PDB file of C-alpha atoms in Angstrom:
ATOM      1  CA  MET M  83       1.924  59.231  45.908  1.00 52.00           C
ATOM      2  CA  SER M  84       5.764  59.572  46.077  1.00 57.00           C
ATOM      3  CA  LEU M  85       5.745  56.118  47.676  1.00 55.00           C
ATOM      4  CA  LEU M  86       3.757  54.886  44.736  1.00 54.00           C
ATOM      5  CA  ILE M  87       6.027  56.410  42.080  1.00 59.00           C
ATOM      6  CA  CYS M  88       9.146  54.742  43.741  1.00 58.00           C
ATOM      7  CA  PHE M  89       7.250  51.377  44.007  1.00 59.00           C
ATOM      8  CA  PHE M  90       6.536  51.727  40.159  1.00 60.00           C
ATOM      9  CA  PHE M  91      10.015  52.675  39.232  1.00 63.00           C
ATOM     10  CA  SER M  92      11.621  49.671  41.323  1.00 66.00           C
ATOM     11  CA  PHE M  93      10.039  47.201  38.583  1.00 63.00           C
ATOM     12  CA  PRO M  94      12.147  46.071  35.527  1.00 68.00           C
ATOM     13  CA  HIS M  95      11.139  47.798  32.334  1.00 67.00           C
ATOM     14  CA  ASN M  96       9.323  44.906  30.638  1.00 72.00           C
ATOM     15  CA  SER M  97       6.864  44.301  33.542  1.00 75.00           C
ATOM     16  CA  LYS M  98       6.539  48.229  33.915  1.00 72.00           C
ATOM     17  CA  MET M  99       5.028  48.106  30.144  1.00 76.00           C
ATOM     18  CA  LYS M 100       2.851  45.227  31.182  1.00 77.00           C
ATOM     19  CA  MET M 101       1.351  47.004  34.129  1.00 78.00           C
ATOM     20  CA  ILE M 102       0.795  50.026  32.208  1.00 80.00           C
ATOM     21  CA  SER M 103      -1.044  48.382  29.249  1.00 80.00           C
ATOM     22  CA  SER M 104      -3.234  46.264  31.936  1.00 81.00           C
ATOM     23  CA  ILE M 105      -3.930  49.608  33.631  1.00 82.00           C
ATOM     24  CA  LEU M 106      -5.063  51.137  30.567  1.00 80.00           C
ATOM     25  CA  LYS M 107      -7.119  48.207  29.670  1.00 79.00           C
ATOM     26  CA  LYS M 108      -9.030  48.369  32.711  1.00 79.00           C
ATOM     27  CA  LEU M 109      -9.740  52.090  32.333  1.00 77.00           C
ATOM     28  CA  LYS M 110     -10.950  51.425  28.695  1.00 77.00           C
ATOM     29  CA  THR M 111     -13.410  49.072  29.968  1.00 79.00           C
ATOM     30  CA  LEU M 112     -14.663  51.212  32.897  1.00 77.00           C
ATOM     31  CA  SER M 113     -15.159  54.259  30.824  1.00 72.00           C
ATOM     32  CA  SER M 114     -16.859  52.612  27.935  1.00 69.00           C
ATOM     33  CA  PRO M 115     -20.717  52.303  27.820  1.00 64.00           C
ATOM     34  CA  LYS M 116     -22.052  48.965  28.772  1.00 60.00           C
ATOM     35  CA  PRO M 117     -24.403  47.463  26.318  1.00 57.00           C
ATOM     36  CA  ASN M 118     -27.473  45.972  27.584  1.00 55.00           C
ATOM     37  CA  LYS M 119     -27.106  42.327  28.057  1.00 49.00           C
ATOM     38  CA  THR M 120     -30.874  41.198  28.752  1.00 48.00           C
ATOM     39  CA  LYS M 121     -31.563  41.804  24.976  1.00 45.00           C
ATOM     40  CA  SER M 122     -28.756  39.657  23.675  1.00 45.00           C
ATOM     41  CA  SER M 123     -28.988  36.852  26.055  1.00 46.00           C
ATOM     42  CA  VAL M 124     -32.524  36.128  25.018  1.00 44.00           C
ATOM     43  CA  ALA M 125     -32.536  35.298  21.507  1.00 47.00           C
ATOM     44  CA  PRO M 126     -30.722  36.827  18.193  1.00 50.00           C
ATOM     45  CA  LEU M 127     -33.052  39.588  16.915  1.00 48.00           C
ATOM     46  CA  SER M 128     -33.985  39.445  13.019  1.00 48.00           C
ATOM     47  CA  GLU M 129     -32.541  42.341  11.118  1.00 52.00           C
ATOM     48  CA  SER M 130     -35.741  43.662   9.819  1.00 52.00           C
ATOM     49  CA  SER M 131     -37.402  44.407  13.201  1.00 52.00           C
ATOM     50  CA  ASN M 132     -36.768  43.891  17.049  1.00 58.00           C
ATOM     51  CA  VAL M 133     -38.770  40.812  17.058  1.00 55.00           C
ATOM     52  CA  ALA M 134     -36.701  37.701  18.104  1.00 57.00           C
ATOM     53  CA  TRP M 135     -38.720  35.285  15.893  1.00 55.00           C
ATOM     54  CA  ASN M 136     -40.854  36.258  13.001  1.00 56.00           C
ATOM     55  CA  HIS M 137     -43.581  33.671  12.294  1.00 58.00           C
ATOM     56  CA  ASN M 138     -44.718  35.533   9.065  1.00 59.00           C
ATOM     57  CA  ALA M 139     -41.266  35.067   7.282  1.00 57.00           C
ATOM     58  CA  PRO M 140     -40.819  31.130   6.857  1.00 58.00           C
ATOM     59  CA  THR M 141     -38.448  31.912   3.570  1.00 65.00           C
ATOM     60  CA  ASP M 142     -35.372  32.128   5.584  1.00 81.00           C
ATOM     61  CA  TYR M 143     -36.070  28.722   7.228  1.00 84.00           C
ATOM     62  CA  GLU M 144     -36.975  27.083   3.932  1.00 85.00           C
ATOM     63  CA  GLU M 145     -33.981  28.515   2.240  1.00 87.00           C
ATOM     64  CA  LYS M 146     -31.898  27.290   4.877  1.00 88.00           C
ATOM     65  CA  LEU M 147     -33.410  24.032   4.861  1.00 90.00           C
ATOM     66  CA  LYS M 148     -33.121  23.852   1.073  1.00 91.00           C
ATOM     67  CA  LYS M 149     -29.508  24.796   1.443  1.00 92.00           C
ATOM     68  CA  TYR M 150     -28.971  22.121   4.181  1.00 94.00           C
ATOM     69  CA  GLU M 151     -30.496  19.466   1.788  1.00 95.00           C
ATOM     70  CA  ASN M 152     -28.526  20.351  -1.175  1.00 95.00           C
ATOM     71  CA  ARG M 153     -25.504  20.185   0.674  1.00 95.00           C
ATOM     72  CA  GLN M 154     -26.287  16.636   2.159  1.00 96.00           C
ATOM     73  CA  LYS M 155     -27.223  15.474  -1.381  1.00 96.00           C
ATOM     74  CA  LYS M 156     -23.910  16.864  -2.611  1.00 96.00           C
ATOM     75  CA  GLU M 157     -21.731  15.219   0.216  1.00 96.00           C
ATOM     76  CA  GLU M 158     -23.931  12.040  -0.575  1.00 96.00           C
ATOM     77  CA  GLU M 159     -23.156  12.350  -4.300  1.00 96.00           C
ATOM     78  CA  VAL M 160     -19.468  12.972  -3.450  1.00 96.00           C
ATOM     79  CA  LYS M 161     -19.513   9.982  -1.281  1.00 96.00           C
ATOM     80  CA  GLU M 162     -20.934   7.858  -3.854  1.00 96.00           C
ATOM     81  CA  ILE M 163     -18.547   9.021  -6.455  1.00 96.00           C
ATOM     82  CA  ARG M 164     -15.517   8.408  -4.379  1.00 96.00           C
ATOM     83  CA  LYS M 165     -17.104   4.931  -3.645  1.00 95.00           C
ATOM     84  CA  GLU M 166     -17.447   4.187  -7.448  1.00 95.00           C
ATOM     85  CA  ARG M 167     -13.863   5.364  -7.901  1.00 96.00           C
ATOM     86  CA  ARG M 168     -12.395   3.280  -5.365  1.00 95.00           C
ATOM     87  CA  THR M 169     -14.292   0.249  -6.662  1.00 95.00           C
ATOM     88  CA  LEU M 170     -13.330   1.271 -10.198  1.00 94.00           C
ATOM     89  CA  ARG M 171      -9.804   1.731  -9.021  1.00 94.00           C
ATOM     90  CA  ARG M 172      -9.692  -1.829  -7.286  1.00 94.00           C
ATOM     91  CA  GLN M 173     -11.119  -3.289 -10.647  1.00 94.00           C
ATOM     92  CA  ASN M 174      -8.764  -1.590 -12.850  1.00 94.00           C
ATOM     93  CA  GLY M 175      -5.910  -3.085 -10.482  1.00 92.00           C
ATOM     94  CA  LEU M 176      -7.572  -6.550 -11.027  1.00 93.00           C
ATOM     95  CA  LEU M 177      -7.770  -6.064 -14.659  1.00 94.00           C
ATOM     96  CA  GLU M 178      -4.200  -4.865 -15.085  1.00 94.00           C
ATOM     97  CA  PHE M 179      -3.081  -8.013 -12.907  1.00 94.00           C
ATOM     98  CA  HIS M 180      -5.372  -9.955 -15.371  1.00 95.00           C
ATOM     99  CA  ASN M 181      -3.746  -8.396 -18.494  1.00 96.00           C
ATOM    100  CA  GLU M 182      -0.133  -8.976 -17.022  1.00 96.00           C
ATOM    101  CA  VAL M 183      -1.274 -12.847 -16.528  1.00 96.00           C
ATOM    102  CA  LEU M 184      -2.612 -12.954 -20.014  1.00 97.00           C
ATOM    103  CA  PHE M 185       0.196 -11.277 -21.405  1.00 97.00           C
ATOM    104  CA  LEU M 186       2.769 -13.691 -19.899  1.00 97.00           C
ATOM    105  CA  GLN M 187       0.509 -16.519 -20.994  1.00 97.00           C
ATOM    106  CA  ASN M 188       0.739 -15.383 -24.480  1.00 97.00           C
ATOM    107  CA  GLN M 189       4.350 -14.804 -24.473  1.00 97.00           C
ATOM    108  CA  ARG M 190       4.580 -18.638 -23.086  1.00 97.00           C
ATOM    109  CA  LEU M 191       2.348 -19.772 -25.769  1.00 97.00           C
ATOM    110  CA  ALA M 192       4.058 -17.935 -28.404  1.00 97.00           C
ATOM    111  CA  SER M 193       7.295 -19.528 -27.445  1.00 97.00           C
ATOM    112  CA  GLU M 194       5.687 -22.908 -27.217  1.00 97.00           C
ATOM    113  CA  LYS M 195       4.202 -22.453 -30.681  1.00 97.00           C
ATOM    114  CA  GLN M 196       7.674 -21.462 -31.897  1.00 97.00           C
ATOM    115  CA  ASN M 197       9.214 -24.359 -30.282  1.00 98.00           C
ATOM    116  CA  LEU M 198       6.489 -26.593 -31.937  1.00 97.00           C
ATOM    117  CA  LYS M 199       7.138 -25.136 -35.332  1.00 97.00           C
ATOM    118  CA  MET M 200      10.954 -25.702 -35.108  1.00 97.00           C
ATOM    119  CA  GLU M 201      10.461 -29.436 -33.927  1.00 97.00           C
ATOM    120  CA  ARG M 202       8.068 -29.928 -36.952  1.00 97.00           C
ATOM    121  CA  GLN M 203      10.454 -28.295 -39.128  1.00 97.00           C
ATOM    122  CA  ALA M 204      13.206 -30.682 -37.733  1.00 97.00           C
ATOM    123  CA  MET M 205      10.748 -33.703 -38.044  1.00 97.00           C
ATOM    124  CA  ALA M 206      10.263 -32.640 -41.630  1.00 97.00           C
ATOM    125  CA  GLU M 207      13.919 -32.593 -42.194  1.00 97.00           C
ATOM    126  CA  LYS M 208      14.434 -35.885 -40.618  1.00 97.00           C
ATOM    127  CA  LYS M 209      11.466 -37.366 -42.748  1.00 97.00           C
ATOM    128  CA  ASN M 210      12.969 -36.179 -45.949  1.00 97.00           C
ATOM    129  CA  GLU M 211      16.625 -37.307 -44.755  1.00 97.00           C
ATOM    130  CA  LEU M 212      14.815 -40.678 -44.235  1.00 97.00           C
ATOM    131  CA  ALA M 213      13.119 -40.610 -47.403  1.00 97.00           C
ATOM    132  CA  LYS M 214      16.246 -39.820 -49.183  1.00 97.00           C
ATOM    133  CA  ASN M 215      18.312 -42.451 -47.389  1.00 97.00           C
ATOM    134  CA  LEU M 216      15.387 -45.071 -48.407  1.00 97.00           C
ATOM    135  CA  ARG M 217      15.326 -44.133 -52.156  1.00 97.00           C
ATOM    136  CA  LYS M 218      19.147 -44.416 -52.059  1.00 97.00           C
ATOM    137  CA  GLN M 219      18.898 -47.898 -50.419  1.00 97.00           C
ATOM    138  CA  LYS M 220      16.330 -48.837 -53.034  1.00 96.00           C
ATOM    139  CA  ARG M 221      18.582 -47.976 -55.974  1.00 97.00           C
ATOM    140  CA  ILE M 222      21.401 -49.743 -54.184  1.00 97.00           C
ATOM    141  CA  ASN M 223      19.142 -52.883 -53.823  1.00 96.00           C
ATOM    142  CA  GLU M 224      17.937 -52.541 -57.248  1.00 96.00           C
ATOM    143  CA  TYR M 225      21.455 -52.343 -58.516  1.00 97.00           C
ATOM    144  CA  TYR M 226      22.627 -55.504 -56.599  1.00 96.00           C
ATOM    145  CA  LYS M 227      19.634 -57.530 -57.784  1.00 95.00           C
ATOM    146  CA  ARG M 228      20.463 -56.628 -61.418  1.00 95.00           C
ATOM    147  CA  ARG M 229      23.973 -57.553 -60.563  1.00 94.00           C
ATOM    148  CA  LEU M 230      22.755 -60.777 -59.024  1.00 94.00           C
ATOM    149  CA  VAL M 231      20.556 -61.393 -62.084  1.00 93.00           C
ATOM    150  CA  GLU M 232      23.506 -60.840 -64.431  1.00 92.00           C
ATOM    151  CA  ILE M 233      25.807 -63.121 -62.373  1.00 91.00           C
ATOM    152  CA  GLN M 234      23.096 -65.891 -62.428  1.00 90.00           C
ATOM    153  CA  LYS M 235      22.749 -65.544 -66.252  1.00 89.00           C
ATOM    154  CA  LEU M 236      26.343 -65.755 -66.724  1.00 87.00           C
ATOM    155  CA  GLU M 237      26.528 -68.886 -64.377  1.00 86.00           C
ATOM    156  CA  LYS M 238      23.785 -70.590 -66.434  1.00 84.00           C
ATOM    157  CA  PHE M 239      25.843 -69.922 -69.709  1.00 80.00           C
ATOM    158  CA  ASP M 240      29.030 -71.276 -68.161  1.00 74.00           C
ATOM    159  CA  ILE M 241      27.645 -74.482 -67.390  1.00 62.00           C
TER     160      ILE M 241
END
């Protein structure tokens, strides 16, 4: 025994503690009562009786089946909703892109419309300017025609 004690104290402190804990665990497992393994290895027992399977109570199976079916339905619904959301997000992205294209087209058309309006206004101003110059030319032509007629009358009288 003294040899065993000397052998024990020759180890470092950490390994002594590990050795003691492992010995205590072994002692606990040896001293505790062993459960009968044959009953637990056959099948789980129902809580109401010591019968492994109760054929008279199918409600538990039906409830589990309903729960499973409900869970499957919910998972399918969630998958469908996710799929719909994914397609809606894609469609939304396409619609946003289409809206941006339409917005840019509207801006371009508005600028073209403004340019056409400015060109029309410039053309109208040129037309008015030409009409004004034409009226002025007509007045000048009429003036010179009258002067020419007066000069011709004077020449007739001079002869």
